[in-house]
mmCIF file of C-alpha atoms and ligand atoms in Angstrom:
data_model
loop_
_atom_site.group_PDB
_atom_site.id
_atom_site.type_symbol
_atom_site.label_atom_id
_atom_site.label_comp_id
_atom_site.label_asym_id
_atom_site.label_seq_id
_atom_site.Cartn_x
_atom_site.Cartn_y
_atom_site.Cartn_z
ATOM 1 C CA UNK S 20 -0.921 166.158 103.551
ATOM 2 C CA UNK S 21 -4.518 165.452 102.622
ATOM 3 C CA UNK S 22 -7.554 167.203 104.065
ATOM 4 C CA UNK S 23 -8.247 167.386 107.767
ATOM 5 C CA UNK S 24 -11.053 165.039 108.771
ATOM 6 C CA UNK S 25 -11.233 166.282 112.324
ATOM 7 C CA UNK S 26 -10.012 169.452 113.971
ATOM 8 C CA UNK S 27 -10.273 169.724 117.753
ATOM 9 C CA UNK S 28 -9.459 173.098 119.265
ATOM 10 C CA UNK S 29 -8.686 174.035 122.872
ATOM 11 C CA UNK S 30 -10.680 171.197 124.395
ATOM 12 C CA UNK S 31 -11.252 171.306 128.130
ATOM 13 C CA UNK S 32 -13.019 168.794 130.303
ATOM 14 C CA UNK S 33 -13.094 168.710 134.118
ATOM 15 C CA UNK S 34 -14.929 166.334 136.403
ATOM 16 C CA UNK S 35 -16.225 167.283 139.823
ATOM 17 C CA UNK S 36 -15.194 164.770 142.450
ATOM 18 C CA UNK S 37 -15.799 164.413 146.161
ATOM 19 C CA UNK S 38 -12.625 164.402 148.270
ATOM 20 C CA UNK S 39 -13.529 163.609 151.822
ATOM 21 C CA UNK S 40 -15.929 166.356 152.765
ATOM 22 C CA UNK S 41 -14.830 168.775 150.083
ATOM 23 C CA UNK S 42 -15.389 168.955 146.370
ATOM 24 C CA UNK S 43 -12.591 169.171 143.845
ATOM 25 C CA UNK S 44 -12.204 169.320 140.072
ATOM 26 C CA UNK S 45 -10.174 166.872 138.021
ATOM 27 C CA UNK S 46 -8.839 168.643 134.965
ATOM 28 C CA UNK S 47 -8.816 165.595 132.704
ATOM 29 C CA UNK S 48 -8.290 167.490 129.430
ATOM 30 C CA UNK S 49 -6.801 170.932 129.733
ATOM 31 C CA UNK S 50 -6.567 172.845 126.462
ATOM 32 C CA UNK S 51 -5.930 170.169 123.839
ATOM 33 C CA UNK S 52 -5.899 170.882 120.103
ATOM 34 C CA UNK S 53 -5.587 168.090 117.594
ATOM 35 C CA UNK S 54 -5.943 167.629 113.829
ATOM 36 C CA UNK S 55 -6.476 164.285 112.143
ATOM 37 C CA UNK S 56 -6.073 164.046 108.379
ATOM 38 C CA UNK S 57 -7.749 161.664 105.994
ATOM 39 C CA UNK S 58 -6.092 158.238 106.048
ATOM 40 C CA UNK S 59 -3.915 159.142 109.001
ATOM 41 C CA UNK S 60 -3.323 157.430 112.344
ATOM 42 C CA UNK S 61 -2.751 159.810 115.210
ATOM 43 C CA UNK S 62 -1.698 158.071 118.409
ATOM 44 C CA UNK S 63 -2.133 159.517 121.883
ATOM 45 C CA UNK S 64 0.305 158.243 124.477
ATOM 46 C CA UNK S 65 0.998 159.047 128.117
ATOM 47 C CA UNK S 66 0.769 157.497 131.554
ATOM 48 C CA UNK S 67 -2.445 156.278 133.129
ATOM 49 C CA UNK S 68 -4.776 159.114 134.085
ATOM 50 C CA UNK S 69 -3.246 161.725 131.756
ATOM 51 C CA UNK S 70 -6.562 162.172 129.936
ATOM 52 C CA UNK S 71 -6.272 159.953 126.848
ATOM 53 C CA UNK S 72 -9.682 158.294 127.142
ATOM 54 C CA UNK S 73 -11.386 161.555 128.064
ATOM 55 C CA UNK S 74 -9.906 163.110 124.930
ATOM 56 C CA UNK S 75 -11.073 160.124 122.862
ATOM 57 C CA UNK S 76 -14.599 160.455 124.257
ATOM 58 C CA UNK S 77 -14.672 164.155 123.430
ATOM 59 C CA UNK S 78 -13.466 163.503 119.890
ATOM 60 C CA UNK S 79 -16.148 160.820 119.395
ATOM 61 C CA UNK S 80 -18.777 163.116 120.943
ATOM 62 C CA UNK S 81 -19.539 160.547 123.639
ATOM 63 C CA UNK S 82 -18.906 163.409 126.038
ATOM 64 C CA UNK S 83 -19.127 167.179 125.685
ATOM 65 C CA UNK S 84 -16.222 169.523 126.339
ATOM 66 C CA UNK S 85 -16.551 172.328 128.906
ATOM 67 C CA UNK S 86 -14.781 174.525 126.375
ATOM 68 C CA UNK S 87 -13.336 174.128 122.904
ATOM 69 C CA UNK S 88 -14.718 172.548 119.753
ATOM 70 C CA UNK S 89 -14.532 169.330 117.792
ATOM 71 C CA UNK S 90 -15.085 170.015 114.111
ATOM 72 C CA UNK S 91 -15.712 167.211 111.668
ATOM 73 C CA UNK S 92 -15.522 168.411 108.086
ATOM 74 C CA UNK S 93 -16.291 171.907 109.347
ATOM 75 C CA UNK S 94 -19.246 170.985 111.591
ATOM 76 C CA UNK S 95 -19.348 171.304 115.368
ATOM 77 C CA UNK S 96 -21.723 168.752 116.947
ATOM 78 C CA UNK S 97 -22.715 171.097 119.776
ATOM 79 C CA UNK S 98 -24.498 173.368 117.308
ATOM 80 C CA UNK S 99 -26.555 170.720 115.493
ATOM 81 C CA UNK S 100 -29.530 168.492 116.308
ATOM 82 C CA UNK S 101 -31.575 165.678 114.852
ATOM 83 C CA UNK S 102 -30.560 164.278 111.512
ATOM 84 C CA UNK S 103 -27.423 166.426 111.202
ATOM 85 C CA UNK S 104 -26.177 165.267 114.606
ATOM 86 C CA UNK S 105 -26.929 161.653 113.705
ATOM 87 C CA UNK S 106 -24.911 162.081 110.541
ATOM 88 C CA UNK S 107 -22.049 163.600 112.557
ATOM 89 C CA UNK S 108 -22.103 160.632 114.937
ATOM 90 C CA UNK S 109 -22.176 158.157 112.088
ATOM 91 C CA UNK S 110 -18.912 159.464 110.727
ATOM 92 C CA UNK S 111 -16.984 158.862 113.940
ATOM 93 C CA UNK S 112 -17.134 155.375 115.411
ATOM 94 C CA UNK S 113 -15.439 153.855 118.424
ATOM 95 C CA UNK S 114 -13.625 150.584 119.024
ATOM 96 C CA UNK S 115 -13.387 149.837 122.722
ATOM 97 C CA UNK S 116 -10.639 148.284 124.774
ATOM 98 C CA UNK S 117 -12.402 145.290 126.204
ATOM 99 C CA UNK S 118 -14.076 143.045 123.633
ATOM 100 C CA UNK S 119 -15.481 140.967 126.503
ATOM 101 C CA UNK S 120 -17.395 143.858 128.057
ATOM 102 C CA UNK S 121 -18.311 145.695 124.859
ATOM 103 C CA UNK S 122 -20.329 142.964 123.100
ATOM 104 C CA UNK S 123 -23.822 142.060 124.331
ATOM 105 C CA UNK S 124 -23.718 138.347 125.211
ATOM 106 C CA UNK S 125 -27.415 137.914 124.494
ATOM 107 C CA UNK S 126 -27.100 138.904 120.853
ATOM 108 C CA UNK S 127 -25.660 136.975 117.920
ATOM 109 C CA UNK S 128 -22.595 138.369 116.167
ATOM 110 C CA UNK S 129 -24.830 139.200 113.215
ATOM 111 C CA UNK S 130 -27.192 141.272 115.333
ATOM 112 C CA UNK S 131 -24.285 143.033 117.000
ATOM 113 C CA UNK S 132 -22.844 144.054 113.643
ATOM 114 C CA UNK S 133 -26.292 145.132 112.380
ATOM 115 C CA UNK S 134 -27.248 147.014 115.545
ATOM 116 C CA UNK S 135 -25.946 150.462 114.446
ATOM 117 C CA UNK S 136 -28.493 150.440 111.606
ATOM 118 C CA UNK S 137 -31.327 150.682 114.169
ATOM 119 C CA UNK S 138 -30.176 154.170 115.145
ATOM 120 C CA UNK S 139 -29.169 154.985 111.542
ATOM 121 C CA UNK S 140 -31.928 153.576 109.313
ATOM 122 C CA UNK S 141 -30.648 155.688 106.437
ATOM 123 C CA UNK S 142 -27.558 153.446 106.331
ATOM 124 C CA UNK S 143 -29.513 150.202 106.549
ATOM 125 C CA UNK S 144 -28.609 148.190 103.435
ATOM 126 C CA UNK S 145 -31.208 146.631 101.170
ATOM 127 C CA UNK S 146 -30.026 143.178 102.209
ATOM 128 C CA UNK S 147 -28.764 143.487 105.789
ATOM 129 C CA UNK S 148 -27.858 139.822 106.094
ATOM 130 C CA UNK S 149 -25.656 139.938 103.029
ATOM 131 C CA UNK S 150 -23.989 143.139 104.247
ATOM 132 C CA UNK S 151 -23.354 141.602 107.695
ATOM 133 C CA UNK S 152 -21.718 138.635 105.970
ATOM 134 C CA UNK S 153 -19.596 141.030 103.926
ATOM 135 C CA UNK S 154 -18.548 142.979 107.011
ATOM 136 C CA UNK S 155 -17.640 139.820 108.907
ATOM 137 C CA UNK S 156 -15.520 138.648 105.993
ATOM 138 C CA UNK S 157 -13.915 142.063 105.751
ATOM 139 C CA UNK S 158 -12.592 141.619 109.300
ATOM 140 C CA UNK S 159 -11.424 138.051 108.714
ATOM 141 C CA UNK S 160 -14.440 136.163 110.102
ATOM 142 C CA UNK S 161 -16.785 133.760 108.339
ATOM 143 C CA UNK S 162 -20.270 134.682 107.136
ATOM 144 C CA UNK S 163 -21.621 131.749 109.179
ATOM 145 C CA UNK S 164 -20.241 133.361 112.361
ATOM 146 C CA UNK S 165 -23.221 135.735 112.200
ATOM 147 C CA UNK S 166 -25.385 133.136 113.940
ATOM 148 C CA UNK S 167 -23.001 132.525 116.851
ATOM 149 C CA UNK S 168 -22.994 134.376 120.137
ATOM 150 C CA UNK S 169 -20.004 136.238 121.603
ATOM 151 C CA UNK S 170 -19.252 133.452 124.116
ATOM 152 C CA UNK S 171 -18.275 131.237 121.205
ATOM 153 C CA UNK S 172 -15.444 133.547 120.153
ATOM 154 C CA UNK S 173 -11.948 134.279 121.396
ATOM 155 C CA UNK S 174 -10.906 137.773 122.483
ATOM 156 C CA UNK S 175 -9.353 138.488 119.095
ATOM 157 C CA UNK S 176 -12.476 137.332 117.256
ATOM 158 C CA UNK S 177 -14.635 139.455 119.525
ATOM 159 C CA UNK S 178 -12.536 142.486 118.728
ATOM 160 C CA UNK S 179 -12.948 141.724 115.015
ATOM 161 C CA UNK S 180 -16.727 141.750 115.557
ATOM 162 C CA UNK S 181 -16.386 145.069 117.397
ATOM 163 C CA UNK S 182 -14.503 146.455 114.409
ATOM 164 C CA UNK S 183 -17.115 145.105 111.964
ATOM 165 C CA UNK S 184 -19.806 146.852 114.018
ATOM 166 C CA UNK S 185 -17.850 150.108 113.851
ATOM 167 C CA UNK S 186 -17.574 149.720 110.068
ATOM 168 C CA UNK S 187 -21.304 149.092 109.565
ATOM 169 C CA UNK S 188 -21.926 152.842 109.316
ATOM 170 C CA UNK S 189 -19.071 153.606 106.887
ATOM 171 C CA UNK S 190 -17.263 155.938 109.288
ATOM 172 C CA UNK S 191 -14.437 158.242 108.311
ATOM 173 C CA UNK S 192 -12.746 158.282 111.690
ATOM 174 C CA UNK S 193 -12.404 155.504 114.242
ATOM 175 C CA UNK S 194 -11.452 156.314 117.808
ATOM 176 C CA UNK S 195 -9.740 153.192 119.120
ATOM 177 C CA UNK S 196 -9.076 153.360 122.860
ATOM 178 C CA UNK S 197 -6.499 150.709 123.743
ATOM 179 C CA UNK S 198 -8.040 148.350 121.165
ATOM 180 C CA UNK S 199 -5.544 145.538 121.686
ATOM 181 C CA UNK S 200 -4.382 145.888 125.264
ATOM 182 C CA UNK S 201 -6.911 143.356 126.600
ATOM 183 C CA UNK S 202 -5.718 140.756 124.072
ATOM 184 C CA UNK S 203 -2.953 138.159 124.170
ATOM 185 C CA UNK S 204 0.284 139.408 122.708
ATOM 186 C CA UNK S 205 0.130 136.922 119.818
ATOM 187 C CA UNK S 206 -3.356 138.165 118.879
ATOM 188 C CA UNK S 207 -2.503 141.857 119.142
ATOM 189 C CA UNK S 208 -0.416 141.835 115.966
ATOM 190 C CA UNK S 209 -3.266 140.275 113.962
ATOM 191 C CA UNK S 210 -5.709 142.962 115.062
ATOM 192 C CA UNK S 211 -3.203 145.753 114.394
ATOM 193 C CA UNK S 212 -2.529 144.339 110.938
ATOM 194 C CA UNK S 213 -6.265 144.131 110.302
ATOM 195 C CA UNK S 214 -6.709 147.768 111.333
ATOM 196 C CA UNK S 215 -3.895 148.794 109.000
ATOM 197 C CA UNK S 216 -5.349 146.851 106.086
ATOM 198 C CA UNK S 217 -8.806 148.347 106.656
ATOM 199 C CA UNK S 218 -7.260 151.791 106.806
ATOM 200 C CA UNK S 219 -5.628 151.334 103.413
ATOM 201 C CA UNK S 220 -8.655 149.698 101.798
ATOM 202 C CA UNK S 221 -11.288 152.063 103.204
ATOM 203 C CA UNK S 222 -9.286 155.284 103.626
ATOM 204 C CA UNK S 223 -10.047 155.407 107.351
ATOM 205 C CA UNK S 224 -8.475 157.761 109.846
ATOM 206 C CA UNK S 225 -7.674 156.583 113.361
ATOM 207 C CA UNK S 226 -7.298 158.244 116.707
ATOM 208 C CA UNK S 227 -5.353 155.474 118.360
ATOM 209 C CA UNK S 228 -5.056 155.616 122.139
ATOM 210 C CA UNK S 229 -2.449 153.370 123.670
ATOM 211 C CA UNK S 230 0.126 153.086 126.385
ATOM 212 C CA UNK S 231 1.994 150.448 124.365
ATOM 213 C CA UNK S 232 4.803 152.319 122.657
ATOM 214 C CA UNK S 233 5.871 149.406 120.471
ATOM 215 C CA UNK S 234 2.364 149.190 119.022
ATOM 216 C CA UNK S 235 2.240 152.959 118.564
ATOM 217 C CA UNK S 236 5.570 153.007 116.811
ATOM 218 C CA UNK S 237 4.279 150.360 114.433
ATOM 219 C CA UNK S 238 0.937 151.939 113.584
ATOM 220 C CA UNK S 239 1.104 155.712 114.101
ATOM 221 C CA UNK S 240 1.784 158.395 111.506
ATOM 222 C CA UNK S 241 1.747 161.081 114.157
ATOM 223 C CA UNK S 242 2.006 160.961 117.919
ATOM 224 C CA UNK S 243 0.697 163.275 120.625
ATOM 225 C CA UNK S 244 2.203 162.857 124.084
ATOM 226 C CA UNK S 245 -0.079 163.822 126.972
ATOM 227 C CA UNK S 246 0.833 164.739 130.509
ATOM 228 C CA UNK S 247 -1.748 165.908 133.061
ATOM 229 C CA UNK S 248 -4.383 166.702 130.480
ATOM 230 C CA UNK S 249 -2.150 168.591 128.069
ATOM 231 C CA UNK S 250 -0.265 167.694 124.925
ATOM 232 C CA UNK S 251 3.401 168.250 125.748
ATOM 233 C CA UNK S 252 4.850 167.090 122.431
ATOM 234 C CA UNK S 253 3.427 166.147 119.056
ATOM 235 C CA UNK S 254 4.857 165.332 115.683
ATOM 236 C CA UNK S 255 5.498 162.669 113.061
ATOM 237 C CA UNK S 256 5.930 159.280 114.761
ATOM 238 C CA UNK S 257 9.496 158.826 113.455
ATOM 239 C CA UNK S 258 10.484 162.229 114.814
ATOM 240 C CA UNK S 259 8.954 161.562 118.217
ATOM 241 C CA UNK S 260 10.607 158.173 118.551
ATOM 242 C CA UNK S 261 13.972 159.149 117.055
ATOM 243 C CA UNK S 262 14.267 162.696 118.356
ATOM 244 C CA UNK S 263 12.018 163.214 121.382
ATOM 245 C CA UNK S 264 12.578 166.707 122.706
ATOM 246 C CA UNK S 265 10.306 167.068 125.738
ATOM 247 C CA UNK S 266 11.945 165.713 128.904
ATOM 248 C CA UNK S 267 8.750 163.794 129.666
ATOM 249 C CA UNK S 268 8.709 162.138 126.222
ATOM 250 C CA UNK S 269 12.362 161.253 126.650
ATOM 251 C CA UNK S 270 11.663 159.652 130.002
ATOM 252 C CA UNK S 271 8.559 157.842 128.729
ATOM 253 C CA UNK S 272 10.368 156.393 125.704
ATOM 254 C CA UNK S 273 13.471 155.490 127.669
ATOM 255 C CA UNK S 274 11.353 153.389 130.031
ATOM 256 C CA UNK S 275 9.928 151.214 127.241
ATOM 257 C CA UNK S 276 11.958 147.993 127.164
ATOM 258 C CA UNK S 277 10.740 147.043 123.669
ATOM 259 C CA UNK S 278 12.403 150.097 122.226
ATOM 260 C CA UNK S 279 15.786 149.700 123.885
ATOM 261 C CA UNK S 280 17.529 148.045 121.008
ATOM 262 C CA UNK S 281 16.707 150.798 118.582
ATOM 263 C CA UNK S 282 17.469 153.436 121.161
ATOM 264 C CA UNK S 283 20.850 153.513 122.851
ATOM 265 C CA UNK S 284 19.838 156.406 125.101
ATOM 266 C CA UNK S 285 20.163 156.019 128.836
ATOM 267 C CA UNK S 286 17.108 155.073 130.772
ATOM 268 C CA UNK S 287 15.675 158.098 132.554
ATOM 269 C CA UNK S 288 13.971 157.228 135.818
ATOM 270 C CA UNK S 289 11.444 159.865 136.770
ATOM 271 C CA UNK S 290 11.428 160.953 140.375
ATOM 272 C CA UNK S 291 8.210 161.464 142.291
ATOM 273 C CA UNK S 292 4.596 160.673 141.562
ATOM 274 C CA UNK S 293 2.408 162.170 138.867
ATOM 275 C CA UNK S 294 0.795 165.154 140.600
ATOM 276 C CA UNK S 295 -2.906 164.815 141.319
ATOM 277 C CA UNK S 296 -4.950 166.165 138.403
ATOM 278 C CA UNK S 297 -7.092 167.889 141.037
ATOM 279 C CA UNK S 298 -4.075 170.004 141.992
ATOM 280 C CA UNK S 299 -1.797 170.220 138.975
ATOM 281 C CA UNK S 300 1.352 172.311 139.345
ATOM 282 C CA UNK S 301 1.117 175.896 138.175
ATOM 283 C CA UNK S 302 3.140 176.651 135.059
ATOM 284 C CA UNK S 303 4.526 173.624 133.269
ATOM 285 C CA UNK S 304 2.702 170.553 134.615
ATOM 286 C CA UNK S 305 5.865 168.464 134.387
ATOM 287 C CA UNK S 306 8.147 170.789 136.331
ATOM 288 C CA UNK S 307 7.735 168.968 139.670
ATOM 289 C CA UNK S 308 9.381 165.895 138.139
ATOM 290 C CA UNK S 309 11.644 167.534 135.596
ATOM 291 C CA UNK S 310 15.400 167.515 136.081
ATOM 292 C CA UNK S 311 15.753 170.512 133.773
ATOM 293 C CA UNK S 312 13.166 172.738 135.477
ATOM 294 C CA UNK S 313 14.091 176.357 136.139
ATOM 295 C CA UNK S 314 12.223 179.471 137.193
ATOM 296 C CA UNK S 315 11.104 179.908 133.594
ATOM 297 C CA UNK S 316 8.901 176.823 134.022
ATOM 298 C CA UNK S 317 6.558 178.732 136.343
ATOM 299 C CA UNK S 318 5.078 179.985 133.047
ATOM 300 C CA UNK S 319 3.008 177.513 131.052
ATOM 301 C CA UNK S 320 5.077 176.759 127.933
ATOM 302 C CA UNK S 321 3.247 177.034 124.607
ATOM 303 C CA UNK S 322 3.170 174.038 122.263
ATOM 304 C CA UNK S 323 5.550 175.390 119.640
ATOM 305 C CA UNK S 324 7.272 174.061 116.561
ATOM 306 C CA UNK S 325 11.017 174.586 116.432
ATOM 307 C CA UNK S 326 13.273 173.041 113.771
ATOM 308 C CA UNK S 327 10.502 171.058 112.097
ATOM 309 C CA UNK S 328 7.190 172.869 111.613
ATOM 310 C CA UNK S 329 5.274 169.629 112.199
ATOM 311 C CA UNK S 330 7.061 168.745 115.441
ATOM 312 C CA UNK S 331 5.874 170.821 118.391
ATOM 313 C CA UNK S 332 6.946 170.777 121.999
ATOM 314 C CA UNK S 333 5.649 172.565 125.098
ATOM 315 C CA UNK S 334 8.864 173.052 127.032
ATOM 316 C CA UNK S 335 11.147 175.906 128.036
ATOM 317 C CA UNK S 336 14.178 173.594 127.812
ATOM 318 C CA UNK S 337 13.576 171.240 124.888
ATOM 319 C CA UNK S 338 16.321 168.789 124.093
ATOM 320 C CA UNK S 339 18.309 169.263 120.898
ATOM 321 C CA UNK S 340 20.460 166.482 119.489
ATOM 322 C CA UNK S 341 23.970 167.864 118.994
ATOM 323 C CA UNK S 342 23.999 166.304 115.524
ATOM 324 C CA UNK S 343 20.480 167.356 114.588
ATOM 325 C CA UNK S 344 21.576 170.376 112.545
ATOM 326 C CA UNK S 345 23.435 170.179 109.255
ATOM 327 C CA UNK S 346 27.129 171.044 109.624
ATOM 328 C CA UNK S 347 27.080 174.224 107.524
ATOM 329 C CA UNK S 348 24.148 175.545 109.535
ATOM 330 C CA UNK S 349 26.312 175.118 112.635
ATOM 331 C CA UNK S 350 29.119 177.015 111.008
ATOM 332 C CA UNK S 351 26.887 179.873 110.061
ATOM 333 C CA UNK S 352 25.743 180.401 113.648
HETATM 334 N N1 ATP U 420 -16.279 160.393 134.771
HETATM 335 C C1 ATP U 420 -15.240 160.791 135.515
HETATM 336 N N2 ATP U 420 -15.432 161.288 136.772
HETATM 337 C C2 ATP U 420 -14.396 161.713 137.525
HETATM 338 N N3 ATP U 420 -13.118 161.672 137.122
HETATM 339 C C3 ATP U 420 -12.862 161.183 135.904
HETATM 340 C C4 ATP U 420 -13.896 160.705 135.036
HETATM 341 N N4 ATP U 420 -13.335 160.280 133.875
HETATM 342 C C5 ATP U 420 -12.014 160.467 134.023
HETATM 343 N N5 ATP U 420 -11.722 161.011 135.224
HETATM 344 C C6 ATP U 420 -10.397 161.392 135.711
HETATM 345 O O1 ATP U 420 -9.787 162.158 134.698
HETATM 346 C C7 ATP U 420 -8.409 161.844 134.590
HETATM 347 C C8 ATP U 420 -8.122 161.343 133.185
HETATM 348 O O2 ATP U 420 -8.764 160.101 132.996
HETATM 349 P P1 ATP U 420 -8.677 159.262 131.647
HETATM 350 O O3 ATP U 420 -9.523 158.057 131.829
HETATM 351 O O4 ATP U 420 -8.992 160.152 130.509
HETATM 352 O O5 ATP U 420 -7.133 158.876 131.617
HETATM 353 P P2 ATP U 420 -6.358 157.845 130.668
HETATM 354 O O6 ATP U 420 -5.157 158.559 130.159
HETATM 355 O O7 ATP U 420 -7.298 157.268 129.671
HETATM 356 O O8 ATP U 420 -5.881 156.733 131.695
HETATM 357 P P3 ATP U 420 -5.653 155.134 131.444
HETATM 358 O O9 ATP U 420 -4.338 155.012 130.721
HETATM 359 O O10 ATP U 420 -5.595 154.575 132.819
HETATM 360 O O11 ATP U 420 -6.812 154.620 130.648
HETATM 361 C C9 ATP U 420 -8.121 160.814 135.668
HETATM 362 O O12 ATP U 420 -7.639 161.478 136.796
HETATM 363 C C10 ATP U 420 -9.480 160.210 135.933
HETATM 364 O O13 ATP U 420 -9.569 159.734 137.250
HETATM 365 MG MG1 MG U 421 -7.948 155.340 129.278
#
């Protein structure tokens, strides 16, 4: 595997909230570590409220962790200021979910794409208009679209403009938080294909946040599954989809209708609600809904690799396929 672009270690982020007359803390991200390599797409999946967007914001330095570090090529943004911090920010760009809300209606597409150069004059090209035209064409738009305003574009076209804006600063990593979920199904595939082409052509890395497992299966190299602010399983996408080992991952994947054909496993219907992130269970966060839970689960399970060093699971009772081991290995044991 090529070099790590981003290494996040033990990230924590809580939010104070008012509950009636008392105050409480939402533990949105609770000890997450994550590495993203050059040219790689790491997807983060999990139910609503599990902390995906908070993690994305921490990685993009749109928010600061209470604890832990986000290192980009060896540099932690919390320790730098001024030009060095600007350079850090330049290298990580964000594509947002809603292309209707994220583009300023009063600006032309050309100004939107050029806007990042105001904060980063060092990246301003000699001929901004020509570069805007180039960027628009790179994302499948026309150079003449630069003079139109966002209202004149469809959702898919708006998202292309959002991507062109993210590319204006030549980033290394793009954090894409549900980049296609606001779009029509027919348009989603075009945007995903565009993102894949740009990745190949420009060597980009993606942190791809999505609840759409079919999209994730298509685009991700690696997958991290989150539950109540923690990563409960992570590994190569094929491994996660073919051999999920955490009970939560198994339940999550079994509930995705798009995946049924490839996956003959029984549907697992989870009992109970997701616990409130203001009062997560002690020990394993999933144990209140887990059909395999035992007393051992009162201890927080570490995120550990088992058979495959790249596939880690935080569970005291991880699932093992009976056929997962080679026959002679079985005989030896
Ligand atoms: N600024 C904030 N103030 C208070 N609570 C917050 C804030 N941001 C997030 N939270 C809470 O933190 C938890 C994680 O939120 P987050 O938005 O990261 O989840 P998510 O996985 O992105 O969910 P979704 O799939 O719905 O987008 C939730 O309980 C949410 O209510
Ligand atoms: Mg979110």
